Amino acid sequence: MEQSLMQVFTEGVVRFNAVLWGAPMLALIVGISLYFTWKLNFIQKHLFHSLSLSVKKSKSAGAISSFGALVIALAAMVGTGNIVGVAAAVSTGGPGALFWMMFSAFFAMATKYAESVLAVKYREQNAAGEYVGGPMYVLKNGLNMKKTAAVFAVATALMGFADALIQTNSLVDIYGSVFNAPPVWTTAVLVVLTACVILGGVRKIAAFCKWLVPFMAVLYILLCAAVIVTNLEKLPEALACIFKSAFTGTAVLGGAVGVTMKEAVRYGVSRGVLSNEAGSGSGAIAAAAAKTPNSVRQGLISATTVFWDTLVICLLSGVAVVIAGDWRGGTLFGAQLAESAFSSLPGGSFFLLASLSLFAFSTLVGWSYYTAKSVQFCLGVNVEKPVYLLWLAMMCLGGFLSPKLVWELADTAIAVMCVPNILALWLLRKDVFAETKAYLAGELAARRGAAEN
């Protein structure tokens, strides 16, 4: 009886998300990215400058370094969504979902930039003396929309708890598939390890992420590259399949499920937002804590997170899954589809498991910080430790839920976050343009002066 009730609830969430992530939401997210890209004169062209800024130190005010803020944001972003989420997008939206994920991510760099510019501009110091910010503070300090700010904070906290479910659920799923590990043991180990990091506060979280994020990203990129290189003859066909199904669906390509173009766009964009968080505003919470001399500098650095997360890691992950071809049957989903794609490599399942473990762990650490800051906005600075303890309790629950349900719950929460965040971006767009113009004019003058000398 319980199983049937859970299935009914899951299907209800799926139907609700089909409406929530309909054409208006997709148009809102992609539209704001296209708008900022156009008005900022393709801010993406400053990518190499942004990458260089991310490793430079600053003595400005802030809780952590710019690089520390970057790796916390990347830790929260680069999670099982880059492996399991991409595989889930391909299995439910067809290979064409990968095309729309990349398309939306390129323009989403402008959205991520704008979010972070406003987060730094309107940040404040809390009672503990820490710099805090994000869309909730932008709405409160920039627009005096305190109730809307509270809605965003609550939605972010709910997304955080949903993310605790996702990461734990994904690891339990794949450890059970590969090693037949009992869910309770996988969950217990993950909860203990996460507690050892997050209970130390933001500086400990940043210090941990500084070594973890680069290591896990390189490991997984090499793993994806190995799958692609060993199946190089299938690469042209896979790329053609991704492009064709983006506009036709998979039915005409022989896909067993028969996915439409609408589903390809829906799952590509929604999973892209779930992965790189552009449009949801969560990454701006980490950006606001950075030591940075001005808002634009941190905005440029924050924009690189979309590049690394989606345009590099998600792209390689998706191509590897499409090359493997197991998505066609429609019987494998999420972690199982990812495991099947990498199993052709010697030790592939083991290395995938290692990557997935690191990705899940880093995201748990990063999102625990976002969740704590969101609850603090509503209830004050003294709730940080209780929030972390509740977070750990939610992780325990995640090991025993349906994978499809937890991903759909996350889709719901992130959609609710997007609406107030995009509202703030639109209403304060002139602030973004003014800050950007002043910074770029100063940079141009500095370069001219250096050239003359």
Coordinates of C-alpha atoms in Angstrom, one line a residue:
M1 CA 0.0 0.0 0.0
E2 CA 2.9 2.4 0.9
Q3 CA 4.5 1.8 -2.4
S4 CA 1.4 2.6 -4.4
L5 CA 0.8 5.8 -2.4
M6 CA 4.4 6.8 -3.0
Q7 CA 4.0 6.2 -6.7
V8 CA 0.8 8.3 -6.8
F9 CA 2.6 11.1 -5.0
T10 CA 5.6 10.9 -7.4
E11 CA 3.3 11.0 -10.4
G12 CA 1.5 14.0 -8.9
V13 CA 4.8 15.9 -8.6
V14 CA 5.8 14.9 -12.1
R15 CA 2.5 16.4 -13.4
F16 CA 2.9 19.5 -11.3
N17 CA 6.4 20.0 -12.7
A18 CA 5.2 19.6 -16.2
V19 CA 3.1 22.7 -15.7
L20 CA 5.7 24.5 -13.6
W21 CA 8.4 23.9 -16.1
G22 CA 6.2 24.8 -19.0
A23 CA 6.9 27.3 -21.8
P24 CA 6.5 30.4 -19.5
M25 CA 9.3 29.2 -17.1
L26 CA 11.6 28.1 -19.9
A27 CA 11.1 31.4 -21.7
L28 CA 11.7 33.4 -18.4
I29 CA 15.0 31.6 -17.7
V30 CA 16.4 31.6 -21.3
G31 CA 15.0 35.0 -22.0
I32 CA 16.7 36.8 -19.0
S33 CA 20.0 35.1 -20.1
L34 CA 19.6 36.3 -23.7
Y35 CA 18.7 39.8 -22.5
F36 CA 21.7 40.2 -20.2
T37 CA 24.0 38.7 -22.8
W38 CA 22.8 41.3 -25.3
K39 CA 22.7 44.4 -23.0
L40 CA 26.2 43.5 -21.5
N41 CA 27.6 43.2 -25.0
F42 CA 28.4 39.5 -24.7
I43 CA 30.0 39.5 -21.2
Q44 CA 31.1 35.9 -22.1
K45 CA 33.9 37.3 -24.2
H46 CA 35.7 38.2 -21.0
L47 CA 36.0 34.5 -20.0
F48 CA 39.8 34.3 -20.1
H49 CA 40.1 37.5 -18.1
S50 CA 37.6 36.0 -15.6
L51 CA 39.6 32.8 -15.3
S52 CA 42.7 34.8 -14.5
L53 CA 40.9 36.8 -11.9
S54 CA 39.7 33.7 -10.1
V55 CA 43.2 32.8 -8.9
K56 CA 44.3 36.3 -7.9
K57 CA 44.2 37.2 -4.3
S58 CA 42.5 40.3 -2.9
K59 CA 42.9 42.0 0.5
S60 CA 39.4 43.6 0.3
A61 CA 36.7 43.0 3.0
G62 CA 35.0 39.7 3.0
A63 CA 34.8 36.4 4.9
I64 CA 36.7 34.3 2.4
S65 CA 38.9 34.8 -0.7
S66 CA 37.4 35.1 -4.2
F67 CA 38.8 31.7 -5.0
G68 CA 37.3 30.3 -1.8
A69 CA 33.9 31.7 -2.9
L70 CA 34.4 30.2 -6.4
V71 CA 35.2 26.7 -5.1
I72 CA 32.3 26.8 -2.6
A73 CA 30.0 27.7 -5.5
L74 CA 31.6 25.0 -7.7
A75 CA 31.4 22.5 -4.9
A76 CA 27.6 23.1 -4.6
M77 CA 27.2 23.0 -8.4
V78 CA 29.4 20.2 -9.4
G79 CA 27.5 17.3 -7.9
T80 CA 25.7 14.2 -8.9
G81 CA 23.7 16.5 -11.2
N82 CA 26.7 16.5 -13.5
I83 CA 26.7 12.7 -13.7
V84 CA 23.3 11.3 -12.6
G85 CA 21.4 14.5 -13.6
V86 CA 22.8 14.6 -17.1
A87 CA 22.1 10.9 -17.5
A88 CA 18.6 11.5 -16.2
A89 CA 18.1 14.4 -18.7
V90 CA 19.2 12.1 -21.6
S91 CA 17.0 9.2 -20.5
T92 CA 13.9 11.4 -20.0
G93 CA 14.5 14.1 -22.6
G94 CA 16.6 12.2 -25.1
P95 CA 20.1 13.2 -26.4
G96 CA 18.6 16.5 -27.6
A97 CA 18.3 17.6 -24.0
L98 CA 22.1 17.9 -23.9
F99 CA 22.0 20.4 -26.8
W100 CA 19.5 22.6 -25.0
M101 CA 21.5 22.3 -21.8
M102 CA 24.6 23.6 -23.5
F103 CA 22.7 26.3 -25.4
S104 CA 21.1 27.7 -22.2
A105 CA 24.3 27.4 -20.3
F106 CA 26.3 29.6 -22.7
F107 CA 23.9 32.5 -22.2
A108 CA 23.4 31.6 -18.5
M109 CA 26.9 32.9 -17.9
A110 CA 25.5 36.4 -18.2
T111 CA 22.7 35.6 -15.7
K112 CA 25.3 34.2 -13.2
Y113 CA 27.4 37.3 -13.7
A114 CA 24.4 39.7 -13.0
E115 CA 23.3 37.7 -9.9
S116 CA 26.8 38.0 -8.3
V117 CA 27.2 41.7 -9.2
L118 CA 24.0 42.5 -7.3
A119 CA 24.8 40.1 -4.5
V120 CA 28.1 41.9 -3.7
K121 CA 26.6 45.3 -4.2
Y122 CA 23.7 44.7 -1.7
R123 CA 25.5 42.4 0.8
E124 CA 25.7 43.3 4.5
Q125 CA 27.4 42.2 7.7
N126 CA 25.4 40.1 10.0
A127 CA 25.5 40.1 13.8
A128 CA 28.5 37.7 13.8
G129 CA 30.4 40.2 11.6
E130 CA 30.3 38.0 8.5
Y131 CA 29.5 39.3 5.0
V132 CA 26.3 37.8 3.8
G133 CA 24.3 38.3 0.6
G134 CA 22.4 36.7 -2.2
P135 CA 19.0 37.3 -3.9
M136 CA 17.2 37.6 -0.6
Y137 CA 19.4 40.5 0.5
V138 CA 19.2 42.0 -3.0
L139 CA 15.4 41.9 -2.7
K140 CA 15.5 43.4 0.8
N141 CA 18.2 46.0 0.5
G142 CA 17.9 46.9 -3.2
L143 CA 14.1 46.8 -3.6
N144 CA 12.7 46.8 -0.1
M145 CA 10.7 43.7 -1.0
K146 CA 11.1 41.9 2.4
K147 CA 8.3 39.4 1.9
T148 CA 9.5 38.4 -1.5
A149 CA 13.0 38.1 0.0
A150 CA 11.6 35.7 2.6
V151 CA 9.9 33.6 -0.1
F152 CA 13.3 33.2 -1.9
A153 CA 15.1 32.3 1.3
V154 CA 12.5 29.6 2.2
A155 CA 12.6 28.2 -1.3
T156 CA 16.4 28.1 -1.2
A157 CA 16.3 26.2 2.1
L158 CA 13.8 23.7 0.7
M159 CA 16.0 23.3 -2.3
G160 CA 18.9 22.7 0.0
F161 CA 17.1 20.0 1.9
A162 CA 16.0 18.5 -1.4
D163 CA 19.6 18.5 -2.5
A164 CA 20.6 16.6 0.6
L165 CA 18.1 14.0 -0.5
I166 CA 19.4 13.9 -4.1
Q167 CA 23.1 13.5 -3.3
T168 CA 22.5 10.8 -0.6
N169 CA 20.0 9.0 -2.8
S170 CA 22.3 8.9 -5.8
L171 CA 25.1 7.4 -3.8
V172 CA 22.9 4.8 -2.2
D173 CA 21.6 3.9 -5.6
I174 CA 25.0 3.4 -7.3
Y175 CA 26.7 1.7 -4.3
G176 CA 23.8 -0.7 -4.1
S177 CA 24.1 -1.3 -7.9
V178 CA 27.9 -1.9 -7.9
F179 CA 28.6 -3.4 -4.5
N180 CA 25.1 -4.4 -3.3
A181 CA 25.8 -2.2 -0.3
P182 CA 23.0 -1.8 2.3
P183 CA 21.5 1.8 2.1
V184 CA 21.8 2.3 5.8
W185 CA 25.6 1.8 5.7
T186 CA 26.2 4.1 2.7
T187 CA 24.0 6.8 4.3
A188 CA 25.7 6.5 7.7
V189 CA 29.2 6.9 6.3
L190 CA 28.2 9.9 4.2
V191 CA 26.5 11.6 7.1
V192 CA 29.5 11.3 9.4
L193 CA 31.9 12.6 6.8
T194 CA 29.7 15.5 5.9
A195 CA 29.3 16.4 9.6
C196 CA 33.1 16.5 10.0
V197 CA 33.3 19.3 7.5
I198 CA 30.2 21.5 7.7
L199 CA 30.1 21.9 11.5
G200 CA 33.3 23.8 11.2
G201 CA 31.7 26.9 9.5
V202 CA 32.3 28.7 6.2
R203 CA 36.1 29.0 6.5
K204 CA 36.5 25.2 7.0
I205 CA 34.1 24.6 4.2
A206 CA 36.1 26.9 1.8
A207 CA 39.5 25.3 2.9
F208 CA 38.1 21.8 2.3
C209 CA 36.7 22.7 -1.1
K210 CA 39.9 24.4 -2.3
W211 CA 41.6 21.0 -2.6
L212 CA 38.6 18.8 -3.3
V213 CA 37.0 20.6 -6.2
P214 CA 40.0 20.7 -8.6
F215 CA 40.9 17.1 -7.8
M216 CA 37.5 15.7 -8.4
A217 CA 36.9 17.7 -11.6
V218 CA 40.2 16.6 -13.2
L219 CA 39.5 12.9 -12.2
Y220 CA 36.0 13.0 -13.8
I221 CA 37.1 14.9 -16.9
L222 CA 39.8 12.2 -17.5
L223 CA 37.2 9.5 -17.0
C224 CA 34.8 11.0 -19.6
A225 CA 37.7 11.6 -22.0
A226 CA 38.7 7.9 -21.7
V227 CA 35.2 6.8 -22.6
I228 CA 35.1 9.1 -25.6
V229 CA 38.6 8.2 -26.9
T230 CA 38.0 4.5 -26.6
N231 CA 34.7 4.9 -28.6
L232 CA 36.1 7.6 -31.0
E233 CA 34.5 6.0 -34.1
K234 CA 31.0 6.5 -32.5
L235 CA 31.6 10.2 -31.7
P236 CA 30.4 11.7 -35.0
E237 CA 27.2 9.6 -34.8
A238 CA 26.6 10.6 -31.2
L239 CA 27.1 14.3 -31.9
A240 CA 24.7 14.1 -34.9
C241 CA 22.1 12.3 -32.7
I242 CA 22.4 15.1 -30.1
F243 CA 21.8 17.8 -32.6
K244 CA 19.0 16.1 -34.6
S245 CA 17.0 15.0 -31.6
A246 CA 17.2 18.5 -30.2
F247 CA 14.8 19.6 -32.9
T248 CA 13.0 16.4 -33.8
G249 CA 12.8 14.3 -30.6
T250 CA 13.9 10.7 -30.5
A251 CA 11.0 8.9 -32.1
V252 CA 12.3 9.4 -35.6
L253 CA 15.8 8.4 -34.5
G254 CA 14.8 5.0 -33.2
G255 CA 14.5 5.8 -29.5
A256 CA 12.4 3.3 -27.6
V257 CA 10.7 5.9 -25.5
G258 CA 9.7 8.4 -28.2
V259 CA 10.7 11.8 -26.7
T260 CA 9.4 15.0 -28.2
M261 CA 11.3 18.2 -28.8
K262 CA 9.3 19.9 -26.1
E263 CA 10.6 17.3 -23.6
A264 CA 14.1 17.7 -24.8
V265 CA 14.0 21.5 -24.2
R266 CA 12.2 21.1 -20.8
Y267 CA 14.7 18.5 -19.4
G268 CA 17.7 20.2 -21.0
V269 CA 17.0 23.6 -19.5
S270 CA 15.7 22.4 -16.1
R271 CA 18.6 20.0 -15.5
G272 CA 21.0 22.7 -16.7
V273 CA 19.6 25.1 -14.1
L274 CA 19.7 22.4 -11.5
S275 CA 23.4 21.8 -12.3
N276 CA 24.8 25.3 -12.9
E277 CA 22.2 27.2 -10.8
A278 CA 22.1 30.2 -13.1
G279 CA 18.7 31.8 -12.7
S280 CA 18.1 30.3 -9.3
G281 CA 20.5 32.8 -7.6
S282 CA 22.0 30.3 -5.1
G283 CA 25.6 30.8 -6.3
A284 CA 25.4 34.5 -5.5
I285 CA 25.2 33.5 -1.8
A286 CA 28.8 32.3 -1.9
A287 CA 29.9 35.3 -4.1
A288 CA 28.6 37.7 -1.5
A289 CA 31.1 36.3 1.1
A290 CA 34.1 36.9 -1.1
K291 CA 37.0 39.4 -0.5
T292 CA 36.6 41.5 -3.6
P293 CA 37.3 45.2 -4.3
N294 CA 34.1 45.6 -6.4
S295 CA 31.0 43.7 -7.5
V296 CA 32.0 43.3 -11.1
R297 CA 35.2 41.5 -10.4
Q298 CA 33.4 38.8 -8.4
G299 CA 30.6 38.7 -11.0
L300 CA 33.2 37.8 -13.7
I301 CA 34.7 35.1 -11.5
S302 CA 31.3 33.7 -10.7
A303 CA 30.4 33.4 -14.4
T304 CA 33.2 30.9 -14.8
T305 CA 31.4 28.4 -12.7
V306 CA 28.8 27.9 -15.5
F307 CA 31.7 27.3 -17.9
W308 CA 33.4 24.7 -15.8
D309 CA 30.2 23.0 -14.5
T310 CA 28.0 22.8 -17.6
L311 CA 30.0 23.7 -20.7
V312 CA 32.9 21.3 -19.7
I313 CA 31.9 18.7 -17.2
C314 CA 28.2 18.2 -18.1
L315 CA 29.0 18.2 -21.9
L316 CA 31.7 15.5 -21.5
S317 CA 29.4 13.5 -19.2
G318 CA 26.4 13.7 -21.7
V319 CA 28.5 12.8 -24.7
A320 CA 29.9 9.7 -22.9
V321 CA 26.3 8.6 -22.0
V322 CA 25.0 9.1 -25.6
I323 CA 28.0 7.3 -27.1
A324 CA 27.3 4.3 -24.8
G325 CA 23.8 4.1 -26.3
D326 CA 22.1 2.5 -23.3
W327 CA 19.6 5.5 -23.1
R328 CA 17.7 4.0 -26.1
G329 CA 16.0 1.2 -24.1
G330 CA 14.3 3.4 -21.7
T331 CA 14.8 1.0 -18.8
L332 CA 17.8 2.6 -17.1
F333 CA 17.6 5.9 -15.3
G334 CA 20.0 8.2 -13.5
A335 CA 22.8 6.5 -11.6
Q336 CA 22.2 3.1 -13.3
L337 CA 22.4 4.7 -16.8
A338 CA 25.6 6.5 -15.8
E339 CA 27.2 3.3 -14.4
S340 CA 26.2 1.4 -17.6
A341 CA 27.9 4.1 -19.8
F342 CA 31.2 3.9 -18.0
S343 CA 31.3 0.1 -17.3
S344 CA 33.0 -0.5 -20.7
L345 CA 36.3 0.9 -19.3
P346 CA 38.6 -1.3 -17.2
G347 CA 37.7 -0.3 -13.7
G348 CA 35.2 2.2 -15.1
S349 CA 32.6 1.5 -12.5
F350 CA 35.1 2.0 -9.7
F351 CA 36.3 5.3 -11.0
L352 CA 32.7 6.5 -11.7
L353 CA 31.9 5.5 -8.1
A354 CA 34.8 7.5 -6.8
S355 CA 33.8 10.5 -8.9
L356 CA 30.2 10.3 -7.9
S357 CA 31.2 10.0 -4.3
L358 CA 33.4 13.1 -4.4
F359 CA 30.8 15.1 -6.4
A360 CA 28.0 14.2 -4.0
F361 CA 30.1 15.0 -1.0
S362 CA 31.2 18.4 -2.4
T363 CA 27.6 19.4 -3.2
L364 CA 26.4 18.4 0.2
V365 CA 29.1 20.6 1.7
G366 CA 28.4 23.6 -0.5
W367 CA 24.6 23.4 -0.3
S368 CA 24.6 23.0 3.5
Y369 CA 26.2 26.5 3.5
Y370 CA 23.5 28.0 1.2
T371 CA 20.8 26.4 3.3
A372 CA 22.2 27.7 6.6
K373 CA 22.5 31.3 5.2
S374 CA 18.9 31.1 3.9
V375 CA 17.5 30.1 7.2
Q376 CA 19.7 32.6 9.0
F377 CA 18.1 35.3 6.9
C378 CA 14.7 34.4 8.2
L379 CA 15.6 33.4 11.8
G380 CA 18.9 35.0 12.7
V381 CA 22.5 34.0 13.0
N382 CA 22.1 31.6 16.0
V383 CA 20.4 28.9 13.9
E384 CA 23.4 27.7 11.9
K385 CA 24.2 24.6 13.9
P386 CA 20.6 23.4 14.3
V387 CA 20.2 23.9 10.5
Y388 CA 23.3 21.7 9.9
L389 CA 21.9 19.0 12.2
L390 CA 18.6 19.1 10.4
W391 CA 20.5 18.9 7.1
L392 CA 22.2 15.7 8.3
A393 CA 18.9 14.2 9.3
M394 CA 17.5 14.9 5.8
M395 CA 20.5 13.1 4.3
C396 CA 19.4 10.0 6.3
L397 CA 16.0 10.1 4.7
G398 CA 17.4 10.5 1.2
G399 CA 18.8 7.0 1.2
F400 CA 15.4 5.4 1.2
L401 CA 13.4 7.5 -1.3
S402 CA 12.7 6.9 -5.1
P403 CA 15.4 8.5 -7.3
K404 CA 12.7 9.9 -9.6
L405 CA 10.9 11.5 -6.8
V406 CA 13.9 13.3 -5.3
W407 CA 14.9 14.7 -8.7
E408 CA 11.4 16.0 -9.3
L409 CA 11.2 17.6 -5.9
A410 CA 14.4 19.4 -6.6
D411 CA 12.9 20.6 -9.9
T412 CA 10.0 22.1 -8.0
A413 CA 12.1 23.9 -5.4
I414 CA 14.5 25.4 -7.9
A415 CA 11.6 26.7 -10.1
V416 CA 10.2 28.5 -7.0
M417 CA 13.7 30.1 -6.4
C418 CA 14.0 31.3 -10.0
V419 CA 10.9 33.6 -10.0
P420 CA 11.9 36.1 -7.3
N421 CA 15.5 36.0 -8.3
I422 CA 14.7 36.8 -11.9
L423 CA 12.3 39.5 -10.7
A424 CA 15.2 41.1 -8.8
L425 CA 17.5 40.9 -11.8
W426 CA 15.0 42.6 -14.0
L427 CA 14.1 45.4 -11.6
L428 CA 17.8 46.1 -10.8
R429 CA 19.2 45.6 -14.3
K430 CA 20.3 49.2 -14.6
D431 CA 22.5 48.7 -11.5
V432 CA 24.2 45.8 -13.2
F433 CA 24.8 47.9 -16.4
A434 CA 26.2 50.9 -14.5
E435 CA 28.6 48.8 -12.4
T436 CA 29.8 46.9 -15.5
K437 CA 30.3 50.1 -17.5
A438 CA 32.3 51.7 -14.7
Y439 CA 34.5 48.7 -14.2
L440 CA 35.2 48.1 -17.9
A441 CA 36.0 51.7 -18.5
G442 CA 38.6 51.5 -15.6
E443 CA 40.1 48.3 -17.0
L444 CA 40.4 49.9 -20.5
A445 CA 42.1 53.0 -19.0
A446 CA 44.5 50.8 -17.0
R447 CA 45.5 48.8 -20.0
R448 CA 46.1 51.9 -22.1
G449 CA 48.2 53.3 -19.3
A450 CA 50.2 50.1 -19.1
A451 CA 50.7 50.1 -22.8
E452 CA 52.0 53.7 -22.9
N453 CA 54.4 53.0 -20.1

